PDB file of C-alpha atoms in Angstrom:
ATOM      1  CA  MET A 222       7.560 -83.660  18.096  1.00  0.00           C
ATOM      2  CA  ASP A 223       5.307 -83.593  21.161  1.00  0.00           C
ATOM      3  CA  GLU A 224       1.990 -85.056  20.033  1.00  0.00           C
ATOM      4  CA  GLN A 225       0.462 -84.690  23.503  1.00  0.00           C
ATOM      5  CA  ALA A 226       1.218 -80.961  23.520  1.00  0.00           C
ATOM      6  CA  ALA A 227      -0.168 -80.656  19.990  1.00  0.00           C
ATOM      7  CA  ALA A 228      -3.407 -82.313  21.111  1.00  0.00           C
ATOM      8  CA  LYS A 229      -3.663 -79.911  24.056  1.00  0.00           C
ATOM      9  CA  LEU A 230      -3.150 -76.934  21.747  1.00  0.00           C
ATOM     10  CA  VAL A 231      -5.829 -78.192  19.372  1.00  0.00           C
ATOM     11  CA  GLY A 232      -8.221 -78.594  22.304  1.00  0.00           C
ATOM     12  CA  HIS A 233      -7.442 -75.087  23.541  1.00  0.00           C
ATOM     13  CA  LEU A 234      -8.143 -73.596  20.122  1.00  0.00           C
ATOM     14  CA  LEU A 235     -11.381 -75.505  19.570  1.00  0.00           C
ATOM     15  CA  ALA A 236     -12.615 -74.453  23.007  1.00  0.00           C
ATOM     16  CA  GLY A 237     -11.759 -70.869  22.052  1.00  0.00           C
ATOM     17  CA  GLY A 238     -14.164 -70.885  19.108  1.00  0.00           C
ATOM     18  CA  VAL A 239     -11.857 -71.054  16.091  1.00  0.00           C
ATOM     19  CA  ASP A 240     -13.347 -71.938  12.700  1.00  0.00           C
ATOM     20  CA  GLY A 241     -10.343 -73.895  11.467  1.00  0.00           C
ATOM     21  CA  LEU A 242      -6.777 -74.979  12.179  1.00  0.00           C
ATOM     22  CA  LEU A 243      -3.594 -74.482  10.205  1.00  0.00           C
ATOM     23  CA  PRO A 244      -0.701 -76.726  11.289  1.00  0.00           C
ATOM     24  CA  LEU A 245       2.672 -76.613   9.554  1.00  0.00           C
ATOM     25  CA  GLY A 246       2.858 -73.013   8.458  1.00  0.00           C
ATOM     26  CA  GLY A 247       6.035 -71.044   8.969  1.00  0.00           C
ATOM     27  CA  THR A 248       5.057 -70.533  12.607  1.00  0.00           C
ATOM     28  CA  GLY A 249       4.610 -74.323  12.751  1.00  0.00           C
ATOM     29  CA  GLU A 250       8.312 -74.711  11.855  1.00  0.00           C
ATOM     30  CA  TYR A 251       7.604 -76.480   8.561  1.00  0.00           C
ATOM     31  CA  GLY A 252      11.138 -76.009   7.255  1.00  0.00           C
ATOM     32  CA  ALA A 253      12.744 -77.471  10.384  1.00  0.00           C
ATOM     33  CA  LEU A 254      10.704 -80.688  10.374  1.00  0.00           C
ATOM     34  CA  SER A 255      11.431 -83.878   8.463  1.00  0.00           C
ATOM     35  CA  ARG A 256       8.894 -85.030   5.902  1.00  0.00           C
ATOM     36  CA  ALA A 257       7.832 -87.870   8.214  1.00  0.00           C
ATOM     37  CA  ALA A 258       7.318 -85.470  11.135  1.00  0.00           C
ATOM     38  CA  ARG A 259       5.175 -83.198   8.988  1.00  0.00           C
ATOM     39  CA  ILE A 260       2.900 -86.088   8.073  1.00  0.00           C
ATOM     40  CA  ARG A 261       2.664 -87.118  11.749  1.00  0.00           C
ATOM     41  CA  ILE A 262       1.647 -83.663  12.930  1.00  0.00           C
ATOM     42  CA  ALA A 263      -0.905 -83.259  10.126  1.00  0.00           C
ATOM     43  CA  SER A 264      -2.402 -86.647  10.968  1.00  0.00           C
ATOM     44  CA  ALA A 265      -2.403 -85.894  14.719  1.00  0.00           C
ATOM     45  CA  CYS A 266      -4.243 -82.602  14.180  1.00  0.00           C
ATOM     46  CA  ALA A 267      -6.801 -84.187  11.866  1.00  0.00           C
ATOM     47  CA  GLU A 268      -7.446 -86.942  14.408  1.00  0.00           C
ATOM     48  CA  CYS A 269      -7.862 -84.459  17.272  1.00  0.00           C
ATOM     49  CA  VAL A 270     -10.242 -82.280  15.280  1.00  0.00           C
ATOM     50  CA  ALA A 271     -12.306 -85.269  14.108  1.00  0.00           C
ATOM     51  CA  GLY A 272     -14.128 -83.234  11.472  1.00  0.00           C
ATOM     52  CA  ARG A 273     -15.312 -80.453  13.782  1.00  0.00           C
ATOM     53  CA  VAL A 274     -13.493 -77.729  11.794  1.00  0.00           C
ATOM     54  CA  PRO A 275     -11.378 -77.768   8.624  1.00  0.00           C
ATOM     55  CA  VAL A 276      -7.674 -78.546   8.931  1.00  0.00           C
ATOM     56  CA  ILE A 277      -5.477 -76.762   6.384  1.00  0.00           C
ATOM     57  CA  ALA A 278      -1.867 -77.947   6.181  1.00  0.00           C
ATOM     58  CA  GLY A 279       0.885 -75.571   5.147  1.00  0.00           C
ATOM     59  CA  VAL A 280       3.044 -76.438   2.140  1.00  0.00           C
ATOM     60  CA  LEU A 281       6.191 -74.326   2.184  1.00  0.00           C
ATOM     61  CA  ASP A 282       8.408 -76.184  -0.283  1.00  0.00           C
ATOM     62  CA  PRO A 283       9.871 -73.889  -2.963  1.00  0.00           C
ATOM     63  CA  GLY A 284       9.967 -76.571  -5.668  1.00  0.00           C
ATOM     64  CA  TYR A 285       6.881 -77.724  -7.555  1.00  0.00           C
ATOM     65  CA  HIS A 286       7.438 -81.480  -7.312  1.00  0.00           C
ATOM     66  CA  ASP A 287       8.322 -81.427  -3.597  1.00  0.00           C
ATOM     67  CA  ALA A 288       5.273 -79.268  -2.906  1.00  0.00           C
ATOM     68  CA  LEU A 289       2.999 -81.599  -4.871  1.00  0.00           C
ATOM     69  CA  ALA A 290       4.431 -84.639  -3.062  1.00  0.00           C
ATOM     70  CA  ALA A 291       3.645 -82.896   0.231  1.00  0.00           C
ATOM     71  CA  ALA A 292       0.084 -82.346  -0.989  1.00  0.00           C
ATOM     72  CA  TYR A 293      -0.395 -86.074  -1.463  1.00  0.00           C
ATOM     73  CA  ASP A 294       1.194 -86.787   1.922  1.00  0.00           C
ATOM     74  CA  PHE A 295      -1.205 -84.439   3.663  1.00  0.00           C
ATOM     75  CA  ALA A 296      -4.230 -85.732   1.778  1.00  0.00           C
ATOM     76  CA  SER A 297      -3.363 -89.215   3.078  1.00  0.00           C
ATOM     77  CA  ALA A 298      -3.023 -87.737   6.586  1.00  0.00           C
ATOM     78  CA  GLY A 299      -6.639 -86.581   6.508  1.00  0.00           C
ATOM     79  CA  VAL A 300      -6.440 -82.804   6.161  1.00  0.00           C
ATOM     80  CA  ASP A 301      -9.044 -80.836   4.228  1.00  0.00           C
ATOM     81  CA  ALA A 302      -7.042 -78.280   2.228  1.00  0.00           C
ATOM     82  CA  LEU A 303      -3.548 -76.865   1.691  1.00  0.00           C
ATOM     83  CA  LEU A 304      -1.935 -73.469   2.142  1.00  0.00           C
ATOM     84  CA  VAL A 305       0.655 -73.244  -0.643  1.00  0.00           C
ATOM     85  CA  VAL A 306       3.365 -70.600  -0.450  1.00  0.00           C
ATOM     86  CA  THR A 307       4.531 -68.629  -3.474  1.00  0.00           C
ATOM     87  CA  PRO A 308       7.613 -70.398  -4.921  1.00  0.00           C
ATOM     88  CA  TYR A 309      10.618 -68.459  -3.692  1.00  0.00           C
ATOM     89  CA  TYR A 310      14.356 -68.184  -4.458  1.00  0.00           C
ATOM     90  CA  THR A 311      13.912 -68.607  -8.209  1.00  0.00           C
ATOM     91  CA  ASN A 312      12.177 -65.209  -8.453  1.00  0.00           C
ATOM     92  CA  PRO A 313       9.518 -66.176 -10.999  1.00  0.00           C
ATOM     93  CA  THR A 314       7.644 -63.635 -13.075  1.00  0.00           C
ATOM     94  CA  GLN A 315       3.941 -63.032 -12.516  1.00  0.00           C
ATOM     95  CA  ALA A 316       3.259 -65.300 -15.490  1.00  0.00           C
ATOM     96  CA  GLY A 317       5.351 -67.986 -13.803  1.00  0.00           C
ATOM     97  CA  LEU A 318       3.485 -67.613 -10.519  1.00  0.00           C
ATOM     98  CA  CYS A 319       0.151 -67.843 -12.286  1.00  0.00           C
ATOM     99  CA  ASP A 320       1.203 -70.957 -14.185  1.00  0.00           C
ATOM    100  CA  TYR A 321       2.581 -72.546 -10.989  1.00  0.00           C
ATOM    101  CA  PHE A 322      -0.632 -72.176  -9.007  1.00  0.00           C
ATOM    102  CA  LEU A 323      -2.933 -73.134 -11.881  1.00  0.00           C
ATOM    103  CA  ARG A 324      -0.952 -76.328 -12.511  1.00  0.00           C
ATOM    104  CA  PHE A 325      -0.777 -77.078  -8.794  1.00  0.00           C
ATOM    105  CA  ALA A 326      -4.523 -76.629  -8.371  1.00  0.00           C
ATOM    106  CA  ASP A 327      -5.171 -78.947 -11.307  1.00  0.00           C
ATOM    107  CA  GLU A 328      -2.900 -81.685  -9.942  1.00  0.00           C
ATOM    108  CA  SER A 329      -3.438 -81.332  -6.198  1.00  0.00           C
ATOM    109  CA  PRO A 330      -5.579 -83.945  -4.434  1.00  0.00           C
ATOM    110  CA  LEU A 331      -6.987 -81.183  -2.200  1.00  0.00           C
ATOM    111  CA  PRO A 332      -8.253 -77.612  -2.641  1.00  0.00           C
ATOM    112  CA  ILE A 333      -5.598 -74.968  -2.073  1.00  0.00           C
ATOM    113  CA  LEU A 334      -5.220 -71.507  -0.595  1.00  0.00           C
ATOM    114  CA  LEU A 335      -2.559 -69.146  -1.885  1.00  0.00           C
ATOM    115  CA  TYR A 336       0.031 -67.967   0.626  1.00  0.00           C
ATOM    116  CA  GLU A 337       1.618 -64.593  -0.037  1.00  0.00           C
ATOM    117  CA  ILE A 338       4.264 -63.409   2.440  1.00  0.00           C
ATOM    118  CA  PRO A 339       6.660 -61.121   0.560  1.00  0.00           C
ATOM    119  CA  TYR A 340       8.742 -60.030   3.563  1.00  0.00           C
ATOM    120  CA  ARG A 341       9.876 -63.671   3.830  1.00  0.00           C
ATOM    121  CA  THR A 342       9.896 -64.745   0.176  1.00  0.00           C
ATOM    122  CA  ARG A 343      10.510 -61.485  -1.742  1.00  0.00           C
ATOM    123  CA  ILE A 344       7.645 -62.577  -4.014  1.00  0.00           C
ATOM    124  CA  ALA A 345       4.239 -60.876  -4.170  1.00  0.00           C
ATOM    125  CA  LEU A 346       1.274 -61.716  -6.373  1.00  0.00           C
ATOM    126  CA  ASP A 347      -0.060 -58.866  -8.464  1.00  0.00           C
ATOM    127  CA  PRO A 348      -3.715 -58.273  -7.558  1.00  0.00           C
ATOM    128  CA  GLU A 349      -4.727 -58.973 -11.162  1.00  0.00           C
ATOM    129  CA  VAL A 350      -3.042 -62.392 -10.984  1.00  0.00           C
ATOM    130  CA  THR A 351      -4.828 -63.137  -7.718  1.00  0.00           C
ATOM    131  CA  HIS A 352      -8.129 -62.155  -9.359  1.00  0.00           C
ATOM    132  CA  LEU A 353      -7.523 -64.647 -12.152  1.00  0.00           C
ATOM    133  CA  LEU A 354      -6.459 -67.438  -9.792  1.00  0.00           C
ATOM    134  CA  SER A 355      -9.484 -66.848  -7.553  1.00  0.00           C
ATOM    135  CA  ARG A 356     -11.749 -68.019 -10.363  1.00  0.00           C
ATOM    136  CA  HIS A 357     -10.240 -71.526 -10.388  1.00  0.00           C
ATOM    137  CA  GLU A 358     -12.706 -73.820  -8.606  1.00  0.00           C
ATOM    138  CA  ARG A 359      -9.945 -75.533  -6.590  1.00  0.00           C
ATOM    139  CA  ILE A 360      -8.218 -72.322  -5.441  1.00  0.00           C
ATOM    140  CA  ILE A 361     -10.516 -71.466  -2.567  1.00  0.00           C
ATOM    141  CA  GLY A 362      -8.764 -68.677  -0.713  1.00  0.00           C
ATOM    142  CA  MET A 363      -5.615 -66.829   0.268  1.00  0.00           C
ATOM    143  CA  LYS A 364      -3.579 -65.961   3.338  1.00  0.00           C
ATOM    144  CA  VAL A 365      -2.462 -62.353   2.923  1.00  0.00           C
ATOM    145  CA  CYS A 366       0.766 -61.400   4.700  1.00  0.00           C
ATOM    146  CA  ASN A 367       1.327 -58.312   2.599  1.00  0.00           C
ATOM    147  CA  THR A 368       1.407 -55.221   4.835  1.00  0.00           C
ATOM    148  CA  ASP A 369       0.647 -52.873   1.925  1.00  0.00           C
ATOM    149  CA  MET A 370      -2.984 -51.903   2.602  1.00  0.00           C
ATOM    150  CA  TYR A 371      -3.567 -50.500  -0.865  1.00  0.00           C
ATOM    151  CA  HIS A 372      -2.361 -53.789  -2.336  1.00  0.00           C
ATOM    152  CA  PHE A 373      -4.854 -55.556  -0.070  1.00  0.00           C
ATOM    153  CA  LEU A 374      -7.705 -53.275  -1.150  1.00  0.00           C
ATOM    154  CA  ARG A 375      -6.908 -53.990  -4.793  1.00  0.00           C
ATOM    155  CA  VAL A 376      -6.951 -57.739  -4.100  1.00  0.00           C
ATOM    156  CA  VAL A 377     -10.364 -57.817  -2.393  1.00  0.00           C
ATOM    157  CA  ALA A 378     -11.839 -55.525  -5.048  1.00  0.00           C
ATOM    158  CA  GLY A 379     -11.581 -58.160  -7.780  1.00  0.00           C
ATOM    159  CA  VAL A 380     -11.531 -61.693  -6.374  1.00  0.00           C
ATOM    160  CA  ASP A 381     -14.317 -64.179  -6.996  1.00  0.00           C
ATOM    161  CA  LYS A 382     -17.172 -63.908  -4.496  1.00  0.00           C
ATOM    162  CA  GLU A 383     -16.577 -67.489  -3.295  1.00  0.00           C
ATOM    163  CA  PHE A 384     -12.856 -66.881  -2.694  1.00  0.00           C
ATOM    164  CA  ALA A 385     -11.912 -66.479   0.998  1.00  0.00           C
ATOM    165  CA  VAL A 386      -9.369 -63.734   1.653  1.00  0.00           C
ATOM    166  CA  LEU A 387      -7.787 -64.313   5.077  1.00  0.00           C
ATOM    167  CA  SER A 388      -5.646 -61.799   6.927  1.00  0.00           C
ATOM    168  CA  GLY A 389      -2.261 -63.186   7.906  1.00  0.00           C
ATOM    169  CA  GLU A 390      -1.187 -60.161   9.901  1.00  0.00           C
ATOM    170  CA  ASP A 391      -1.931 -59.875  13.612  1.00  0.00           C
ATOM    171  CA  SER A 392      -0.995 -56.203  13.313  1.00  0.00           C
ATOM    172  CA  LEU A 393      -3.622 -55.433  10.639  1.00  0.00           C
ATOM    173  CA  PHE A 394      -6.341 -58.005  11.269  1.00  0.00           C
ATOM    174  CA  PRO A 395      -9.312 -55.727  12.138  1.00  0.00           C
ATOM    175  CA  LEU A 396      -8.494 -53.386   9.259  1.00  0.00           C
ATOM    176  CA  HIS A 397      -8.264 -56.317   6.857  1.00  0.00           C
ATOM    177  CA  VAL A 398     -11.636 -57.674   8.008  1.00  0.00           C
ATOM    178  CA  ALA A 399     -13.246 -54.248   7.783  1.00  0.00           C
ATOM    179  CA  ALA A 400     -11.861 -53.930   4.249  1.00  0.00           C
ATOM    180  CA  GLY A 401     -13.214 -57.272   3.077  1.00  0.00           C
ATOM    181  CA  ALA A 402     -11.260 -60.184   4.571  1.00  0.00           C
ATOM    182  CA  ASN A 403     -13.380 -63.203   5.483  1.00  0.00           C
ATOM    183  CA  GLY A 404     -11.306 -63.976   8.574  1.00  0.00           C
ATOM    184  CA  GLY A 405      -7.695 -64.521   9.473  1.00  0.00           C
ATOM    185  CA  ILE A 406      -4.863 -66.897  10.248  1.00  0.00           C
ATOM    186  CA  VAL A 407      -3.526 -65.230  13.380  1.00  0.00           C
ATOM    187  CA  VAL A 408      -0.345 -66.242  15.215  1.00  0.00           C
ATOM    188  CA  THR A 409      -1.227 -64.943  18.677  1.00  0.00           C
ATOM    189  CA  ALA A 410      -4.686 -66.512  18.472  1.00  0.00           C
ATOM    190  CA  SER A 411      -2.837 -69.666  19.538  1.00  0.00           C
ATOM    191  CA  LEU A 412      -2.711 -68.000  22.953  1.00  0.00           C
ATOM    192  CA  LEU A 413      -5.890 -65.927  22.905  1.00  0.00           C
ATOM    193  CA  PRO A 414      -8.428 -67.510  20.544  1.00  0.00           C
ATOM    194  CA  ARG A 415     -11.492 -66.101  22.320  1.00  0.00           C
ATOM    195  CA  THR A 416     -10.107 -62.569  22.186  1.00  0.00           C
ATOM    196  CA  TRP A 417      -9.377 -62.697  18.469  1.00  0.00           C
ATOM    197  CA  ARG A 418     -12.723 -64.357  17.835  1.00  0.00           C
ATOM    198  CA  ARG A 419     -14.373 -61.499  19.713  1.00  0.00           C
ATOM    199  CA  MET A 420     -12.506 -58.996  17.561  1.00  0.00           C
ATOM    200  CA  PHE A 421     -13.660 -60.695  14.365  1.00  0.00           C
ATOM    201  CA  ASP A 422     -17.271 -60.784  15.579  1.00  0.00           C
ATOM    202  CA  LEU A 423     -17.189 -57.085  16.470  1.00  0.00           C
ATOM    203  CA  VAL A 424     -16.012 -56.089  12.984  1.00  0.00           C
ATOM    204  CA  SER A 425     -18.540 -58.437  11.372  1.00  0.00           C
ATOM    205  CA  GLN A 426     -21.304 -56.731  13.363  1.00  0.00           C
ATOM    206  CA  GLY A 427     -20.181 -53.296  12.178  1.00  0.00           C
ATOM    207  CA  ARG A 428     -18.676 -52.427  15.559  1.00  0.00           C
ATOM    208  CA  THR A 429     -15.292 -51.637  14.054  1.00  0.00           C
ATOM    209  CA  GLN A 430     -14.329 -48.958  16.553  1.00  0.00           C
ATOM    210  CA  GLU A 431     -14.787 -51.408  19.415  1.00  0.00           C
ATOM    211  CA  ALA A 432     -12.702 -53.957  17.553  1.00  0.00           C
ATOM    212  CA  LEU A 433      -9.929 -51.421  17.026  1.00  0.00           C
ATOM    213  CA  LEU A 434      -9.945 -50.531  20.712  1.00  0.00           C
ATOM    214  CA  LEU A 435      -9.601 -54.212  21.598  1.00  0.00           C
ATOM    215  CA  HIS A 436      -6.822 -54.601  19.041  1.00  0.00           C
ATOM    216  CA  ARG A 437      -5.023 -51.634  20.574  1.00  0.00           C
ATOM    217  CA  LYS A 438      -4.897 -53.546  23.870  1.00  0.00           C
ATOM    218  CA  LEU A 439      -3.048 -56.351  22.069  1.00  0.00           C
ATOM    219  CA  ILE A 440      -0.343 -54.210  20.449  1.00  0.00           C
ATOM    220  CA  PRO A 441       2.179 -54.773  23.286  1.00  0.00           C
ATOM    221  CA  LEU A 442       1.624 -58.535  22.934  1.00  0.00           C
ATOM    222  CA  ILE A 443       2.074 -58.387  19.156  1.00  0.00           C
ATOM    223  CA  ASN A 444       5.271 -56.366  19.495  1.00  0.00           C
ATOM    224  CA  LEU A 445       6.739 -58.854  21.960  1.00  0.00           C
ATOM    225  CA  ALA A 446       5.581 -61.979  20.117  1.00  0.00           C
ATOM    226  CA  PHE A 447       7.397 -60.814  16.986  1.00  0.00           C
ATOM    227  CA  ALA A 448      10.409 -59.189  18.658  1.00  0.00           C
ATOM    228  CA  GLU A 449      12.361 -62.331  17.730  1.00  0.00           C
ATOM    229  CA  THR A 450      11.540 -64.740  14.927  1.00  0.00           C
ATOM    230  CA  ASN A 451       8.333 -66.583  15.662  1.00  0.00           C
ATOM    231  CA  PRO A 452       7.402 -69.068  17.030  1.00  0.00           C
ATOM    232  CA  GLY A 453      10.185 -68.783  19.629  1.00  0.00           C
ATOM    233  CA  PRO A 454       8.599 -66.113  21.837  1.00  0.00           C
ATOM    234  CA  LEU A 455       5.114 -67.615  21.524  1.00  0.00           C
ATOM    235  CA  LYS A 456       6.220 -71.162  22.376  1.00  0.00           C
ATOM    236  CA  SER A 457       8.014 -69.905  25.476  1.00  0.00           C
ATOM    237  CA  VAL A 458       4.701 -68.898  27.089  1.00  0.00           C
ATOM    238  CA  LEU A 459       2.239 -71.492  25.773  1.00  0.00           C
ATOM    239  CA  ASP A 460       2.417 -73.223  29.149  1.00  0.00           C
ATOM    240  CA  LEU A 461       0.180 -70.404  30.386  1.00  0.00           C
ATOM    241  CA  VAL A 462      -2.654 -72.033  28.414  1.00  0.00           C
ATOM    242  CA  GLY A 463      -1.694 -75.587  29.358  1.00  0.00           C
ATOM    243  CA  VAL A 464       0.652 -76.392  26.462  1.00  0.00           C
ATOM    244  CA  ASP A 465       4.158 -76.985  27.785  1.00  0.00           C
ATOM    245  CA  ALA A 466       6.383 -77.340  24.690  1.00  0.00           C
ATOM    246  CA  PRO A 467       8.826 -74.420  24.660  1.00  0.00           C
ATOM    247  CA  GLU A 468      11.639 -75.840  22.534  1.00  0.00           C
ATOM    248  CA  VAL A 469      12.290 -74.520  19.028  1.00  0.00           C
ATOM    249  CA  LEU A 470      14.078 -76.292  16.190  1.00  0.00           C
ATOM    250  CA  ALA A 471      17.305 -75.286  14.438  1.00  0.00           C
ATOM    251  CA  PRO A 472      18.141 -72.780  13.089  1.00  0.00           C
ATOM    252  CA  LEU A 473      16.028 -71.009  15.732  1.00  0.00           C
ATOM    253  CA  VAL A 474      17.169 -70.752  19.347  1.00  0.00           C
ATOM    254  CA  GLN A 475      15.348 -69.916  22.549  1.00  0.00           C
ATOM    255  CA  PRO A 476      14.378 -66.232  22.770  1.00  0.00           C
ATOM    256  CA  ALA A 477      16.218 -63.926  25.150  1.00  0.00           C
ATOM    257  CA  PHE A 478      15.287 -64.398  28.800  1.00  0.00           C
ATOM    258  CA  GLU A 479      14.257 -60.766  29.199  1.00  0.00           C
ATOM    259  CA  LEU A 480      11.896 -61.044  26.232  1.00  0.00           C
ATOM    260  CA  GLN A 481      10.367 -64.213  27.648  1.00  0.00           C
ATOM    261  CA  ALA A 482       9.791 -62.540  31.009  1.00  0.00           C
ATOM    262  CA  ARG A 483       8.157 -59.449  29.480  1.00  0.00           C
ATOM    263  CA  LEU A 484       5.962 -61.566  27.206  1.00  0.00           C
ATOM    264  CA  ARG A 485       4.917 -63.806  30.087  1.00  0.00           C
ATOM    265  CA  SER A 486       3.826 -60.806  32.130  1.00  0.00           C
ATOM    266  CA  GLU A 487       1.845 -59.390  29.211  1.00  0.00           C
ATOM    267  CA  VAL A 488       0.109 -62.680  28.440  1.00  0.00           C
ATOM    268  CA  GLU A 489      -0.814 -63.233  32.080  1.00  0.00           C
ATOM    269  CA  HIS A 490      -2.430 -59.778  32.092  1.00  0.00           C
ATOM    270  CA  LEU A 491      -4.362 -60.412  28.872  1.00  0.00           C
ATOM    271  CA  LEU A 492      -5.550 -63.847  29.960  1.00  0.00           C
ATOM    272  CA  GLY A 493      -7.050 -62.294  33.084  1.00  0.00           C
ATOM    273  CA  ALA A 494      -8.409 -59.171  31.455  1.00  0.00           C
ATOM    274  CA  TYR A 495      -9.852 -60.586  28.211  1.00  0.00           C
ATOM    275  CA  GLU A 496      -9.476 -64.295  27.516  1.00  0.00           C
ATOM    276  CA  ASN A 497     -10.727 -65.686  30.822  1.00  0.00           C
ATOM    277  CA  ALA A 498     -12.889 -62.737  31.892  1.00  0.00           C
TER     278      ALA A 498
END
């Protein structure tokens, strides 16, 4: 783990106007890191941020007791909240998912956000279950990586007014915000935080058409960044924003050279046209 590179990335994001940080999600290679390394990176991020914005650590363990142990680890590391993935592999029922998150919220040392990403886990939360969970005082939000827009509309229609629905899809972010999301956890914002911040502000001001036009300019970037499993493509070009840490951890390998070259060209264009303009 390159703590110096992590500190540079945190500085880049804070300078770009983000409202929070989320280390150790799937893009943060949670599953490839040892437990000790996860604690180190959570602590390093919390120290770099120094209370300026919330730090939300990902918890991607599929088992309840491992996930709860991670919660206590991250609380000791100084983070503010946890993003807890739906328990996968066992294929629980909706009643099982509801019970899991309610028990976790009761026992966790920190507030939690739900993390739904069915194209990775094969598990989705029914909107009605999300509505119920949103009323628990320690379940404060949700990262939505469900590309079904009608499912999303049903979710935002019934959650508690204090519950923060966050888009987890770069491809749908402005639509999610226009439909009721409070913000987003956006992969390519690691490269272009000012641009994504601008997009969020435009939608929030009712200038949705402008936001969609800006988003359209980012579609080639999004396609390339996800052409191979992230974060491989993204890490290969982070040096363009001063973060030189291109290696990925097993079972991932470096992305194809041609993909790296095309992505580098696209990012250089966007940095000049939007991020640094």
